[in-house]
PDB file of C-alpha atoms and ligand atoms in Angstrom:
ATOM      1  CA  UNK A  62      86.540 114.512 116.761  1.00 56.00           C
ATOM      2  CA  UNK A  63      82.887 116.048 115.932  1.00 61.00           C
ATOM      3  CA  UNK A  64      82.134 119.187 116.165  1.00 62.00           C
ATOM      4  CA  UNK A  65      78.437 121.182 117.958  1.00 57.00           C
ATOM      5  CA  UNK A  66      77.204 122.431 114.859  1.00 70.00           C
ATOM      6  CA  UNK A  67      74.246 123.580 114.453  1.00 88.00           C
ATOM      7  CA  UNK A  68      73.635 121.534 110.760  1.00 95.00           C
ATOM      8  CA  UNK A  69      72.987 119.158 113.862  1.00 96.00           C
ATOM      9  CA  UNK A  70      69.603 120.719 113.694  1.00 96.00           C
ATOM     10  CA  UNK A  71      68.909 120.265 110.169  1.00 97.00           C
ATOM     11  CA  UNK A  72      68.954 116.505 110.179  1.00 98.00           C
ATOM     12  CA  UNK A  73      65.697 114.740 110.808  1.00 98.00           C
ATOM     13  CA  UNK A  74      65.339 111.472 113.315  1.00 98.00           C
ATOM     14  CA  UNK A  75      62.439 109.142 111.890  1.00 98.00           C
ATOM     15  CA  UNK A  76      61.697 107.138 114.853  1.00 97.00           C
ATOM     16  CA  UNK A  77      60.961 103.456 113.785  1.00 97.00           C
ATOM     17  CA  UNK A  78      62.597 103.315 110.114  1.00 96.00           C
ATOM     18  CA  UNK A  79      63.530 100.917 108.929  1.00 93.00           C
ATOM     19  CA  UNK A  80      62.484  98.536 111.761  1.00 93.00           C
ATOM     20  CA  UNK A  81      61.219  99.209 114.605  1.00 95.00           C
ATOM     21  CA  UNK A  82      63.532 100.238 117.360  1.00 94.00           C
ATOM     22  CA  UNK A  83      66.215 102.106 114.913  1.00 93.00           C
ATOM     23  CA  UNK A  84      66.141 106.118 114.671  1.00 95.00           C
ATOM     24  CA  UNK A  85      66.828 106.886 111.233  1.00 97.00           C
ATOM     25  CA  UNK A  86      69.090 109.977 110.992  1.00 98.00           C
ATOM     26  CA  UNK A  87      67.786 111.457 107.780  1.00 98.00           C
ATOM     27  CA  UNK A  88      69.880 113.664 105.918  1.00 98.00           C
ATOM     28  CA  UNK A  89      67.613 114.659 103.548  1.00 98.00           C
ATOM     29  CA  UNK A  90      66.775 117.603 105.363  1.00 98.00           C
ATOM     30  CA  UNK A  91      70.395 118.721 105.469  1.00 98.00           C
ATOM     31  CA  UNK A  92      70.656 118.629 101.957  1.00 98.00           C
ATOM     32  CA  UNK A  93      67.715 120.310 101.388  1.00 98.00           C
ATOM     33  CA  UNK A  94      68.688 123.092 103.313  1.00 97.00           C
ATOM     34  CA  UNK A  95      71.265 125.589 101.373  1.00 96.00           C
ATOM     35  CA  UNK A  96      73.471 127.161 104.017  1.00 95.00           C
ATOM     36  CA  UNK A  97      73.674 123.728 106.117  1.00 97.00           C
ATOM     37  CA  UNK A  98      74.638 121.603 102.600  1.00 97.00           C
ATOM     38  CA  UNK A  99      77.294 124.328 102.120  1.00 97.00           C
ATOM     39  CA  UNK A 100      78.299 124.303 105.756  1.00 96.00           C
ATOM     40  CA  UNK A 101      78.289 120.410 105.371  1.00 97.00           C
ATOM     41  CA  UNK A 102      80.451 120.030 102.415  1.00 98.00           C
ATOM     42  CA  UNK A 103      82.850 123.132 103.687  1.00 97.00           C
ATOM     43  CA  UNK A 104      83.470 121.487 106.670  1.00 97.00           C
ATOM     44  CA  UNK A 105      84.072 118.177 105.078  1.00 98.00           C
ATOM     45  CA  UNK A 106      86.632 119.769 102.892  1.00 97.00           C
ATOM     46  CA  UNK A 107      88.352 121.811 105.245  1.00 96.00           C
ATOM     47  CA  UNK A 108      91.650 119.717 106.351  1.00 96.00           C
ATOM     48  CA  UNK A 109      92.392 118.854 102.931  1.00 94.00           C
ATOM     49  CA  UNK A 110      92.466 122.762 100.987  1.00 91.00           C
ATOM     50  CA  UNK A 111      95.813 122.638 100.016  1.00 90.00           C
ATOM     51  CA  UNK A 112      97.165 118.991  99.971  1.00 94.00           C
ATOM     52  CA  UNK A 113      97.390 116.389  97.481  1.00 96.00           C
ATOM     53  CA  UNK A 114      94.430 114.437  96.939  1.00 98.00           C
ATOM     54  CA  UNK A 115      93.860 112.497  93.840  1.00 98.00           C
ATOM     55  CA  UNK A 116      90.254 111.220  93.974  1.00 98.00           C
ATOM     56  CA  UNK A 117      87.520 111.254  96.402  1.00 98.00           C
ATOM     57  CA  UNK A 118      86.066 108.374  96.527  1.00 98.00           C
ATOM     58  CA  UNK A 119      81.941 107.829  97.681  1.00 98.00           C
ATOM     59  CA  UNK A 120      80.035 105.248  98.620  1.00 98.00           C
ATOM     60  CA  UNK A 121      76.380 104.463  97.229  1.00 98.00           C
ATOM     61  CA  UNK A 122      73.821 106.246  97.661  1.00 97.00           C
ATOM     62  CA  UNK A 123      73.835 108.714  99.695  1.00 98.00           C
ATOM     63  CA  UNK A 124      78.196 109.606  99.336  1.00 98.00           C
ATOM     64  CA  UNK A 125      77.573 110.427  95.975  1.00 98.00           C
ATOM     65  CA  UNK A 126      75.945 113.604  96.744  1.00 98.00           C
ATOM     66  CA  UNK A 127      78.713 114.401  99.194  1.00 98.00           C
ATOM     67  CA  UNK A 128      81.418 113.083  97.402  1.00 98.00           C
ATOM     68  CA  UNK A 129      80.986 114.900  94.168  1.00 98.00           C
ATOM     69  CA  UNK A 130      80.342 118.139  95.735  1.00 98.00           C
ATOM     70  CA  UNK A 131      83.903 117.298  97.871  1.00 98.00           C
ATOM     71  CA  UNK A 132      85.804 116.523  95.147  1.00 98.00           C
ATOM     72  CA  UNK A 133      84.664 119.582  93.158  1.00 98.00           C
ATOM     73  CA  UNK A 134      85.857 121.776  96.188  1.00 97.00           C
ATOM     74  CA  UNK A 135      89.403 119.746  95.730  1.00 97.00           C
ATOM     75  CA  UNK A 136      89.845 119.683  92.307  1.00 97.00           C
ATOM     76  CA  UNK A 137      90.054 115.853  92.639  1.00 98.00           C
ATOM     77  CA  UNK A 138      88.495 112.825  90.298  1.00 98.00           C
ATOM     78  CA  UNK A 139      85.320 111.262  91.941  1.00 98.00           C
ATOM     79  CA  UNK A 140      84.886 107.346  92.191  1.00 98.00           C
ATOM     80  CA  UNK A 141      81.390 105.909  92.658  1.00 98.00           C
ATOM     81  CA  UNK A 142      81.843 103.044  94.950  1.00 98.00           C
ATOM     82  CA  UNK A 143      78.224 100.967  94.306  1.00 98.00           C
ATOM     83  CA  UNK A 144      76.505  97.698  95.032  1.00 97.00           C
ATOM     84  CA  UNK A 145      77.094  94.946  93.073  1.00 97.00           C
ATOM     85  CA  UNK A 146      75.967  94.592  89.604  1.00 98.00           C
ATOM     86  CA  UNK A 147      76.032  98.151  89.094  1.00 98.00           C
ATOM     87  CA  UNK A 148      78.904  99.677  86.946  1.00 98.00           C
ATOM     88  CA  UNK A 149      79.896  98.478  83.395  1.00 98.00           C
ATOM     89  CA  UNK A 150      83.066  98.012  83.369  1.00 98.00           C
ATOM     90  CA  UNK A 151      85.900  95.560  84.785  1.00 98.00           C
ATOM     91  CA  UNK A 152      85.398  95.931  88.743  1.00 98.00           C
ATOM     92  CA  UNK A 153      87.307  95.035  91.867  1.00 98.00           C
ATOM     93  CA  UNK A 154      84.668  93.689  94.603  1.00 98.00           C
ATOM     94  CA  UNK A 155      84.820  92.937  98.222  1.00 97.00           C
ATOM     95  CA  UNK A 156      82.402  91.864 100.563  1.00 97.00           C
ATOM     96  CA  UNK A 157      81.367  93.402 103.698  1.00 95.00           C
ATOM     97  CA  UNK A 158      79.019  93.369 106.848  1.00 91.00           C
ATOM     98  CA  UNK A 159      75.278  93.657 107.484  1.00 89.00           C
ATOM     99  CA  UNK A 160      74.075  93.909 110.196  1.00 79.00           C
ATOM    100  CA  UNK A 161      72.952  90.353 108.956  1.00 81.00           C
ATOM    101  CA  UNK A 162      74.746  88.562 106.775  1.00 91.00           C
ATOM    102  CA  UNK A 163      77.168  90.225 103.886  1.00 94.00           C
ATOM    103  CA  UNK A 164      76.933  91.600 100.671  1.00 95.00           C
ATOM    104  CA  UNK A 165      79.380  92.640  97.830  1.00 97.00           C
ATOM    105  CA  UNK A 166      80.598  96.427  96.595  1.00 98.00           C
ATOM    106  CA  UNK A 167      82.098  97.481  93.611  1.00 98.00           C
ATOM    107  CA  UNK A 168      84.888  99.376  91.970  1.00 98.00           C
ATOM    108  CA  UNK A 169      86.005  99.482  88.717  1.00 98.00           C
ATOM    109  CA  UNK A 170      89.838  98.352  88.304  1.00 98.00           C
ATOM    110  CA  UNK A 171      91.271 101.615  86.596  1.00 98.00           C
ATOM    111  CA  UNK A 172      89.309 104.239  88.742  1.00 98.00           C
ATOM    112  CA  UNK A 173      91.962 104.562  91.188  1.00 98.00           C
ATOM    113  CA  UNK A 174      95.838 104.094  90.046  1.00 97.00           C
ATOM    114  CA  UNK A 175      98.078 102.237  92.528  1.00 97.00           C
ATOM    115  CA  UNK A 176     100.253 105.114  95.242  1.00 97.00           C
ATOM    116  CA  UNK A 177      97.112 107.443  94.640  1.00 98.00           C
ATOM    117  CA  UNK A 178      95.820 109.412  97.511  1.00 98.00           C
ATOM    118  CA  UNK A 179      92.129 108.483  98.001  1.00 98.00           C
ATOM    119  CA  UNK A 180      89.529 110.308 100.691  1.00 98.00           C
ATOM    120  CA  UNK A 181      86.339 107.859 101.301  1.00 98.00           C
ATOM    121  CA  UNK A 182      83.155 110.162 101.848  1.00 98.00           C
ATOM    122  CA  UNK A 183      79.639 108.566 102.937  1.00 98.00           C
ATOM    123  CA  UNK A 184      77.172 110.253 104.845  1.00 98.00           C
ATOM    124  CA  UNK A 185      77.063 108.461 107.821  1.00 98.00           C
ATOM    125  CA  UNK A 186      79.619 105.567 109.814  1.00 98.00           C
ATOM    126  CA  UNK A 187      76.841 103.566 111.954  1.00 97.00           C
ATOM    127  CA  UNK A 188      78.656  99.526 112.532  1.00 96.00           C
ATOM    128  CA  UNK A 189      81.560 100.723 109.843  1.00 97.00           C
ATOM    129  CA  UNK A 190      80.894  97.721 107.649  1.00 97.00           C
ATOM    130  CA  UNK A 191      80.369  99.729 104.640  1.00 98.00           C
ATOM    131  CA  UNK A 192      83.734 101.966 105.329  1.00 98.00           C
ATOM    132  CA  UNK A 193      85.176  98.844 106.158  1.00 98.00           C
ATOM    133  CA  UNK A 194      84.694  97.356 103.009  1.00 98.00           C
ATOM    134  CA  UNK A 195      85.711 100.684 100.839  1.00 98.00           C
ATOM    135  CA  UNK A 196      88.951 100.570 102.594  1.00 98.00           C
ATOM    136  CA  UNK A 197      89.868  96.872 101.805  1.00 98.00           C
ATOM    137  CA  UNK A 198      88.531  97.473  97.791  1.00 98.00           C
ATOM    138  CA  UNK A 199      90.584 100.645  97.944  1.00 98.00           C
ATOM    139  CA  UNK A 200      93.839  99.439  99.379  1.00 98.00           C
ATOM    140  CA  UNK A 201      93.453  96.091  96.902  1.00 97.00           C
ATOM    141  CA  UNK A 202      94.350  97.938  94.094  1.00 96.00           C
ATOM    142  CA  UNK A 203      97.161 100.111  96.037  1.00 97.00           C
ATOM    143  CA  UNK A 204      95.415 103.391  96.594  1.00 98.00           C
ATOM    144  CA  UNK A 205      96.643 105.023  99.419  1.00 98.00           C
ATOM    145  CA  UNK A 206      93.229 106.077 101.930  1.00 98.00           C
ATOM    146  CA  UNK A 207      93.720 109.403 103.712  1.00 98.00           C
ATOM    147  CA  UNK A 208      91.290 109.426 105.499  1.00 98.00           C
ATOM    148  CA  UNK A 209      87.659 108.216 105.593  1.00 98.00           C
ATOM    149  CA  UNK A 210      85.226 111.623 106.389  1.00 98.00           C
ATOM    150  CA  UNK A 211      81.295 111.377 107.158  1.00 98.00           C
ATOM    151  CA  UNK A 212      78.710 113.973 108.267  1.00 98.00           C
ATOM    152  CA  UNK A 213      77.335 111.896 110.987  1.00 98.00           C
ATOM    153  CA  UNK A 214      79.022 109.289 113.585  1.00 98.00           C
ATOM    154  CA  UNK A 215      76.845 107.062 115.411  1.00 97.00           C
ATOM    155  CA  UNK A 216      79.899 105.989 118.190  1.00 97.00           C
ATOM    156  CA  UNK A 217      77.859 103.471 120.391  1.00 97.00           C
ATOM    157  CA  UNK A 218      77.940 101.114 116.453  1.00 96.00           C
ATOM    158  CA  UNK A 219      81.763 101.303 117.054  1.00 97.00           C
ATOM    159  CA  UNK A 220      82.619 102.412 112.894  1.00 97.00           C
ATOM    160  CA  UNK A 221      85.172 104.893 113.938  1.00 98.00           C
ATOM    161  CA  UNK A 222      86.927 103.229 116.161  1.00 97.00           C
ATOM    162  CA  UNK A 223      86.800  99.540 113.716  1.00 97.00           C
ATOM    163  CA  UNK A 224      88.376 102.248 111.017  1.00 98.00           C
ATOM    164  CA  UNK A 225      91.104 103.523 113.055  1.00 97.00           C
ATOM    165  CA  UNK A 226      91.906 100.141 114.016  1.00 97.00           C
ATOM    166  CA  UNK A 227      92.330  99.747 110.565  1.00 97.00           C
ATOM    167  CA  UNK A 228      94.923 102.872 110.465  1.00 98.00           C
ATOM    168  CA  UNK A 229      92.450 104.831 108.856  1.00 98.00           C
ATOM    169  CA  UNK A 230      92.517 108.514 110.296  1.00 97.00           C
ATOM    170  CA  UNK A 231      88.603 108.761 110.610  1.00 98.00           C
ATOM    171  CA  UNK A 232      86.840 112.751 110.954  1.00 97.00           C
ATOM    172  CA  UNK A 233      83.334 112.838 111.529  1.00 98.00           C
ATOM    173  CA  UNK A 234      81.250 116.347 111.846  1.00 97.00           C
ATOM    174  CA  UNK A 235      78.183 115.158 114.512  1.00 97.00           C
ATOM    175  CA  UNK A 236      77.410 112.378 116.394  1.00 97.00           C
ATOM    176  CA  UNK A 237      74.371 111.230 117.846  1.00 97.00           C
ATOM    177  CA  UNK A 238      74.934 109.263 121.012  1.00 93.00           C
TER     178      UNK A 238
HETATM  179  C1  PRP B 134      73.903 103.479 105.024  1.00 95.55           C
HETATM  180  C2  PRP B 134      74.833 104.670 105.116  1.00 95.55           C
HETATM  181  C3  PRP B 134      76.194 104.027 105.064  1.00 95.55           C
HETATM  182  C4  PRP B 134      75.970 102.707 105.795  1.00 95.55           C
HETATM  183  C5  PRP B 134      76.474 102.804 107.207  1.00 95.55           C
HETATM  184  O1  PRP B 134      73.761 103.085 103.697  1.00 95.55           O
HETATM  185  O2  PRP B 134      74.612 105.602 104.063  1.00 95.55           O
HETATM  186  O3  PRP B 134      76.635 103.782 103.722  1.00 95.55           O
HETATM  187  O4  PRP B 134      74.543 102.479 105.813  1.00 95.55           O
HETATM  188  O5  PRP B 134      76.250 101.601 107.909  1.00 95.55           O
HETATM  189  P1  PRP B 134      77.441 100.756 108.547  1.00 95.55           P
HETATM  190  O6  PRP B 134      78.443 101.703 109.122  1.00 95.55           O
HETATM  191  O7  PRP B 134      76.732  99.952 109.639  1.00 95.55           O
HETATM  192  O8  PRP B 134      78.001  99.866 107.484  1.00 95.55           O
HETATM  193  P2  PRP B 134      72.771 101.917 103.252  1.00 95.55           P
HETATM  194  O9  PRP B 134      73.453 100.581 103.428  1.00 95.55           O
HETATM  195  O10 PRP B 134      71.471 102.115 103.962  1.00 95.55           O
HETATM  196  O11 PRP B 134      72.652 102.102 101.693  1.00 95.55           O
HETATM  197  P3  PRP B 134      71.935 103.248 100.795  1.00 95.55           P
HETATM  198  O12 PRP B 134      72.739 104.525 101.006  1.00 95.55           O
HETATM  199  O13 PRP B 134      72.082 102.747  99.393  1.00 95.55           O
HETATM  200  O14 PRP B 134      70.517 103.382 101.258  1.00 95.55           O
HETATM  201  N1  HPA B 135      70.642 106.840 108.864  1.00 95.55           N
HETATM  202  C1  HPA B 135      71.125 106.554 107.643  1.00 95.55           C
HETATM  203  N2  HPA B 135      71.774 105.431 107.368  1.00 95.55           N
HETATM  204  C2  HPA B 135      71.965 104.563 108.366  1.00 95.55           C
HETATM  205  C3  HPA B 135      71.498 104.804 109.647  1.00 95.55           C
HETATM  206  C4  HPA B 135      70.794 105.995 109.921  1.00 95.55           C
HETATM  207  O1  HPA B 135      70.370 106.282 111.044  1.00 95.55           O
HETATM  208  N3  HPA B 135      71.876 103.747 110.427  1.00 95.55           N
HETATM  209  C5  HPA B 135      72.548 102.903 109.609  1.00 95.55           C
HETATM  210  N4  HPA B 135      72.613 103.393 108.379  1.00 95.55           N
END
């Protein structure tokens, strides 16, 4: 489900980045822009005030920014999903699709304890790869995922749908068709 709102507005479409052909949905802007960050993060938020959720857990780069400001809102932990070669201590990994070839993402082992209730956070699902990927490395070491939650959908890439396959309940603010 996505809903018409008008943060919509706020995030800017560079045509031809970073190939030509793609339209970049830039969410710079959005964060940029006070009220729609807010609205952003409020929204994201939302259908968890109130339950149990242990850690929120964001992919690199750009689920950082909306993870940690999500997390804060829930009183939760925050776990920095990254690319490889990135965090210092013992780490989980598990490898997951580009849109050619693979690469590998990170955890480290204790951030999440096994039975823990876990909401993913990235900015944006495009081929669902990424999520994917956080939802294997999450489950691995026994977290239990909630729900994976993302500004923007891009449903002709098919992410939502590969996540709910998955069992994932998947929530998604915009789309861009
Ligand atoms: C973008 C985006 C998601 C992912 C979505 O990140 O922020 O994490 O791609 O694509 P998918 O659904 O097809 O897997 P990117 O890989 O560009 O990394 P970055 O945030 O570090 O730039
Ligand atoms: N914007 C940001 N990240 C992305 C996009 C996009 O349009 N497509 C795939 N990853």
């Amino acid at each position: 489900m996505t809903f018409d709102l008008d943060i919509k507005n706020t995030v800017r479409t560079i045509p031809d980045y970073p190939k030509p052909g793609i339209l970049f949905r830039d969410i710079t802007t959005l964060l940029a822009d006070a009220r729609a960050f807010r609205r952003a993060v409020d929204e994201l938020v939302h259908p968890w005030a109130g339950s149990k959720i242990d850690k929120v857990a964001g992919i690199e780069a750009r689920g950082f920014i909306l993870g940690g400001a999500v997390a804060h809102q829930l009183s939760a932990g925050f776990v920095p999903i990254r690319k490889k070669g990135k965090l210092p201590h013992k780490t989980v990994s598990m490898s997951y699709a580009l849109e050619y070839g693979t690469d590998e993402m990170e955890m480290h082992v204790d951030a999440v304890q096994p039975g823990e209730r876990v909401i993913l956070v990235d900015d944006l699902i495009a081929t669902g790869g990424t999520a994917e990927g956080a939802v294997k490395l999450l489950r691995q070491i026994g977290a239990t995922v909630v729900a994976a939650c993302f500004i923007i959908d891009l449903p002709d890439l098919g992410g939502a749908a590969k996540l709910r396959a998955l069992d994932v309940p998947v929530r998604a603010l915009i789309a861009f068709e």
